[in-house]
């Protein structure tokens, strides 16, 4: 290998040297030409000009992975101005200059000092410079060149995305693509075959193949079975140099998972399953569970169960969690009727794949044998859902209503005893015979009160009362015509005074508590006592209603404002019953449009329609009313006398109010002056409960004026405190008296004030105080004011003395 590298290096070096010498010769010729041209230019315009050519290099090559001990010669740079005298210095700069690549400044030889790897860096860019060694001036423009690392096959293919995991469905045909693998080679794909990779299978080639150029893995067989083997491990190899001798290779592991398809039907592990259940088990009780297995997985194992035979008494459901078939009771079981039942259960896959329909039926069946065990059962009523019995409304107590039947369903057929649940018949309307179940009537029935009676009958075994059952018995009461028809409501009608003959004024209907099977049919007629009625007529409409029409005109409410019309209603029986009801008709005053304005409330009875009994009843009522009125008046008179006696003793009602001017001296009936003179004479004031005795209070008396101020005025102003104290005592006495009625007993005494120039007109105030006004002119006003002048005008001494 080292010999190969050395031979190649020297060959490359010889080629490179030859190239460099050729370039150097060209550069020398260019330089000489340039020098000649310059000489000619110096000599004159007629001299020939030589163009100088600068150095030009192609790219240099260096082999990667050089393993020699000496620096590897890369190439040589040279300028035609170099005459070999050592006056020129060569330098390089750029990538790796001075480290990876070094140059001999005198000769221009370039060497590589380090081992290069093309996969790390494929080329290096450098710049060359030739300078005068003495002045260090550049002799040539700086030139750029490239050193390219030449590739060798030193990198093996690598699977960078491994490990690989793929999947393929079972029973897939040959050549089904599974997945693709890809290997990468770091060598130069543009140089040689170092990076040309091919693929192959090292392990597992019996079941899978790989395309040698694309790396696609495919199935090699068509009978891959997940249930036999659900995964495969392959080893895939990648080789470079297109598989030639000396190529490098790499490998990876590929895991291929076989996915499931629904290619297996469900299978029961047994052809028969046996279970036992009691005949008393309720509907819906599970009997047992069976399961069918499926070799598939996931949703391919989903299955449903159905009953092919024996589905009358049993049903089957699927437990979605465990995929089990749950067999349950659909209808009640009877040990005495059938003791063993065979139920055929079938399991069917839910998700069928038509590609595998030729593999066979994807369903399976098994037999579930159910044994029914016997238990002691309560009696059974016939019919089981209850009994409806009908009985006439007029049936007598003790009459047979109906018979209920019950039996013991067990094979022993024990006797049954009957009874009525009294919580459903608290009034004990019905009785039942405990042995025969005959229901008899205990009380009289009334359909109008209760049309149905719902009772519960209990049946028990004679020797085991814990075995009991109940049945509802509905007893319907059939109607008997025992209620007469009646008006639907108390009817009142109104007519106008100007009503015309034949005018329909009212329509009546009736109600009947009975309910005949043929329906109601009522006949309306006027009662016999109204047969001679000349005012109104009755019209049977034939639809269980009747109309009232006027028979004449000219009604006058002032003569008679109320008419009572007795109406007879007869039903259709049997037997036919009737009733008489009275229609009250009011005569009212109406406007021109027929709108009722007013009706007289006084009622008059039609002479033709009133019987003697009715007249006697009216007279008795009137007599009772008169007696009541007399009693009330007597009581009021008696109470008024008592109240007047109390009023005389109660000062609260003794305040005298008068506002009549009177009729002069001759009018003595206007008011009683004695009431004012005896105002302070209260006998109740002497009671021991009123505090200290008050024998007298100040009274007004005429007094002579002395010095313009009367003595009476002085006495009156001095006695006001006693008057206030008296009022306070009376108020306290009224508050403490429990017999006083609950109204205010405080007496109000108004004071008119002093703002009027005439002061007060009160005779008491005037005579008890001094007055500057002269009222003597009142004597000149005539007889009517004579008495008033006597109160206000100053009296003469002789009159006072007298």
mmCIF file with all atom_site columns, C-alpha atoms in Angstrom, residues 197-277:
data_model
loop_
_atom_site.group_PDB
_atom_site.id
_atom_site.type_symbol
_atom_site.label_atom_id
_atom_site.label_alt_id
_atom_site.label_comp_id
_atom_site.label_asym_id
_atom_site.label_entity_id
_atom_site.label_seq_id
_atom_site.pdbx_PDB_ins_code
_atom_site.Cartn_x
_atom_site.Cartn_y
_atom_site.Cartn_z
_atom_site.occupancy
_atom_site.B_iso_or_equiv
_atom_site.pdbx_formal_charge
_atom_site.auth_seq_id
_atom_site.auth_comp_id
_atom_site.auth_asym_id
_atom_site.auth_atom_id
_atom_site.pdbx_PDB_model_num
ATOM 1  C CA . UNK A 1 197 ? -23.425 1.623   -2.814 1.00 0.00 ? 197 UNK A CA 1
ATOM 2  C CA . UNK A 1 198 ? -25.441 -1.562  -3.376 1.00 0.00 ? 198 UNK A CA 1
ATOM 3  C CA . UNK A 1 199 ? -27.678 -3.422  -0.851 1.00 0.00 ? 199 UNK A CA 1
ATOM 4  C CA . UNK A 1 200 ? -28.203 -7.015  0.111  1.00 0.00 ? 200 UNK A CA 1
ATOM 5  C CA . UNK A 1 201 ? -29.787 -9.191  2.848  1.00 0.00 ? 201 UNK A CA 1
ATOM 6  C CA . UNK A 1 202 ? -27.391 -11.074 5.103  1.00 0.00 ? 202 UNK A CA 1
ATOM 7  C CA . UNK A 1 203 ? -29.980 -12.708 7.416  1.00 0.00 ? 203 UNK A CA 1
ATOM 8  C CA . UNK A 1 204 ? -33.681 -13.334 6.703  1.00 0.00 ? 204 UNK A CA 1
ATOM 9  C CA . UNK A 1 205 ? -33.466 -13.580 2.960  1.00 0.00 ? 205 UNK A CA 1
ATOM 10 C CA . UNK A 1 206 ? -35.889 -16.526 3.048  1.00 0.00 ? 206 UNK A CA 1
ATOM 11 C CA . UNK A 1 207 ? -38.833 -14.236 3.866  1.00 0.00 ? 207 UNK A CA 1
ATOM 12 C CA . UNK A 1 208 ? -37.714 -10.816 2.609  1.00 0.00 ? 208 UNK A CA 1
ATOM 13 C CA . UNK A 1 209 ? -35.576 -9.344  -0.183 1.00 0.00 ? 209 UNK A CA 1
ATOM 14 C CA . UNK A 1 210 ? -34.060 -5.922  -0.792 1.00 0.00 ? 210 UNK A CA 1
ATOM 15 C CA . UNK A 1 211 ? -33.584 -4.052  -4.037 1.00 0.00 ? 211 UNK A CA 1
ATOM 16 C CA . UNK A 1 212 ? -29.783 -3.754  -4.492 1.00 0.00 ? 212 UNK A CA 1
ATOM 17 C CA . UNK A 1 213 ? -29.963 -0.246  -5.871 1.00 0.00 ? 213 UNK A CA 1
ATOM 18 C CA . UNK A 1 214 ? -32.895 1.430   -4.037 1.00 0.00 ? 214 UNK A CA 1
ATOM 19 C CA . UNK A 1 215 ? -32.779 -0.338  -0.680 1.00 0.00 ? 215 UNK A CA 1
ATOM 20 C CA . UNK A 1 216 ? -36.537 -1.170  -0.738 1.00 0.00 ? 216 UNK A CA 1
ATOM 21 C CA . UNK A 1 217 ? -37.362 -4.244  1.356  1.00 0.00 ? 217 UNK A CA 1
ATOM 22 C CA . UNK A 1 218 ? -40.088 -6.529  -0.052 1.00 0.00 ? 218 UNK A CA 1
ATOM 23 C CA . UNK A 1 219 ? -41.782 -9.756  0.950  1.00 0.00 ? 219 UNK A CA 1
ATOM 24 C CA . UNK A 1 220 ? -40.318 -12.931 -0.523 1.00 0.00 ? 220 UNK A CA 1
ATOM 25 C CA . UNK A 1 221 ? -43.172 -15.284 0.465  1.00 0.00 ? 221 UNK A CA 1
ATOM 26 C CA . UNK A 1 222 ? -46.985 -15.024 0.469  1.00 0.00 ? 222 UNK A CA 1
ATOM 27 C CA . UNK A 1 223 ? -47.797 -17.056 3.570  1.00 0.00 ? 223 UNK A CA 1
ATOM 28 C CA . UNK A 1 224 ? -46.617 -14.793 6.338  1.00 0.00 ? 224 UNK A CA 1
ATOM 29 C CA . UNK A 1 225 ? -48.862 -15.678 9.301  1.00 0.00 ? 225 UNK A CA 1
ATOM 30 C CA . UNK A 1 226 ? -49.031 -13.375 12.304 1.00 0.00 ? 226 UNK A CA 1
ATOM 31 C CA . UNK A 1 227 ? -50.491 -16.110 14.442 1.00 0.00 ? 227 UNK A CA 1
ATOM 32 C CA . UNK A 1 228 ? -47.356 -18.225 13.709 1.00 0.00 ? 228 UNK A CA 1
ATOM 33 C CA . UNK A 1 229 ? -44.704 -15.476 13.901 1.00 0.00 ? 229 UNK A CA 1
ATOM 34 C CA . UNK A 1 230 ? -45.538 -11.853 14.442 1.00 0.00 ? 230 UNK A CA 1
ATOM 35 C CA . UNK A 1 231 ? -42.091 -10.256 13.768 1.00 0.00 ? 231 UNK A CA 1
ATOM 36 C CA . UNK A 1 232 ? -38.846 -10.828 11.833 1.00 0.00 ? 232 UNK A CA 1
ATOM 37 C CA . UNK A 1 233 ? -35.275 -9.514  12.287 1.00 0.00 ? 233 UNK A CA 1
ATOM 38 C CA . UNK A 1 234 ? -33.313 -8.797  9.057  1.00 0.00 ? 234 UNK A CA 1
ATOM 39 C CA . UNK A 1 235 ? -29.669 -7.808  8.588  1.00 0.00 ? 235 UNK A CA 1
ATOM 40 C CA . UNK A 1 236 ? -29.223 -5.561  5.534  1.00 0.00 ? 236 UNK A CA 1
ATOM 41 C CA . UNK A 1 237 ? -25.699 -4.881  4.145  1.00 0.00 ? 237 UNK A CA 1
ATOM 42 C CA . UNK A 1 238 ? -24.531 -1.919  2.039  1.00 0.00 ? 238 UNK A CA 1
ATOM 43 C CA . UNK A 1 239 ? -21.258 -2.217  -0.001 1.00 0.00 ? 239 UNK A CA 1
ATOM 44 C CA . UNK A 1 240 ? -19.443 0.598   -1.889 1.00 0.00 ? 240 UNK A CA 1
ATOM 45 C CA . UNK A 1 241 ? -17.282 0.326   -5.040 1.00 0.00 ? 241 UNK A CA 1
ATOM 46 C CA . UNK A 1 242 ? -20.493 -1.042  -6.641 1.00 0.00 ? 242 UNK A CA 1
ATOM 47 C CA . UNK A 1 243 ? -19.803 -4.336  -4.953 1.00 0.00 ? 243 UNK A CA 1
ATOM 48 C CA . UNK A 1 244 ? -16.365 -4.831  -6.537 1.00 0.00 ? 244 UNK A CA 1
ATOM 49 C CA . UNK A 1 245 ? -13.525 -6.558  -4.817 1.00 0.00 ? 245 UNK A CA 1
ATOM 50 C CA . UNK A 1 246 ? -11.904 -4.354  -2.197 1.00 0.00 ? 246 UNK A CA 1
ATOM 51 C CA . UNK A 1 247 ? -15.045 -2.314  -1.532 1.00 0.00 ? 247 UNK A CA 1
ATOM 52 C CA . UNK A 1 248 ? -16.024 -1.340  1.989  1.00 0.00 ? 248 UNK A CA 1
ATOM 53 C CA . UNK A 1 249 ? -19.409 -2.297  3.573  1.00 0.00 ? 249 UNK A CA 1
ATOM 54 C CA . UNK A 1 250 ? -21.739 -1.545  6.503  1.00 0.00 ? 250 UNK A CA 1
ATOM 55 C CA . UNK A 1 251 ? -24.862 -3.252  7.897  1.00 0.00 ? 251 UNK A CA 1
ATOM 56 C CA . UNK A 1 252 ? -27.982 -2.513  9.953  1.00 0.00 ? 252 UNK A CA 1
ATOM 57 C CA . UNK A 1 253 ? -30.770 -4.464  11.630 1.00 0.00 ? 253 UNK A CA 1
ATOM 58 C CA . UNK A 1 254 ? -34.335 -4.141  10.350 1.00 0.00 ? 254 UNK A CA 1
ATOM 59 C CA . UNK A 1 255 ? -37.311 -5.276  12.472 1.00 0.00 ? 255 UNK A CA 1
ATOM 60 C CA . UNK A 1 256 ? -40.434 -6.116  10.494 1.00 0.00 ? 256 UNK A CA 1
ATOM 61 C CA . UNK A 1 257 ? -43.705 -6.486  12.436 1.00 0.00 ? 257 UNK A CA 1
ATOM 62 C CA . UNK A 1 258 ? -46.458 -8.617  10.921 1.00 0.00 ? 258 UNK A CA 1
ATOM 63 C CA . UNK A 1 259 ? -49.797 -6.855  11.392 1.00 0.00 ? 259 UNK A CA 1
ATOM 64 C CA . UNK A 1 260 ? -53.045 -8.718  11.873 1.00 0.00 ? 260 UNK A CA 1
ATOM 65 C CA . UNK A 1 261 ? -55.852 -9.269  9.398  1.00 0.00 ? 261 UNK A CA 1
ATOM 66 C CA . UNK A 1 262 ? -59.173 -10.902 10.132 1.00 0.00 ? 262 UNK A CA 1
ATOM 67 C CA . UNK A 1 263 ? -58.264 -14.307 8.763  1.00 0.00 ? 263 UNK A CA 1
ATOM 68 C CA . UNK A 1 264 ? -59.433 -16.400 11.726 1.00 0.00 ? 264 UNK A CA 1
ATOM 69 C CA . UNK A 1 265 ? -63.069 -17.089 12.667 1.00 0.00 ? 265 UNK A CA 1
ATOM 70 C CA . UNK A 1 266 ? -64.306 -17.160 16.283 1.00 0.00 ? 266 UNK A CA 1
ATOM 71 C CA . UNK A 1 267 ? -64.307 -20.568 17.928 1.00 0.00 ? 267 UNK A CA 1
ATOM 72 C CA . UNK A 1 268 ? -66.110 -21.807 21.060 1.00 0.00 ? 268 UNK A CA 1
ATOM 73 C CA . UNK A 1 269 ? -63.924 -23.929 23.247 1.00 0.00 ? 269 UNK A CA 1
ATOM 74 C CA . UNK A 1 270 ? -66.828 -26.271 24.009 1.00 0.00 ? 270 UNK A CA 1
ATOM 75 C CA . UNK A 1 271 ? -69.733 -27.479 21.939 1.00 0.00 ? 271 UNK A CA 1
ATOM 76 C CA . UNK A 1 272 ? -72.049 -27.443 24.965 1.00 0.00 ? 272 UNK A CA 1
ATOM 77 C CA . UNK A 1 273 ? -72.323 -25.447 28.175 1.00 0.00 ? 273 UNK A CA 1
ATOM 78 C CA . UNK A 1 274 ? -74.643 -26.299 31.073 1.00 0.00 ? 274 UNK A CA 1
ATOM 79 C CA . UNK A 1 275 ? -76.205 -23.880 33.565 1.00 0.00 ? 275 UNK A CA 1
ATOM 80 C CA . UNK A 1 276 ? -78.930 -24.049 36.208 1.00 0.00 ? 276 UNK A CA 1
ATOM 81 C CA . UNK A 1 277 ? -81.421 -21.370 37.255 1.00 0.00 ? 277 UNK A CA 1
#
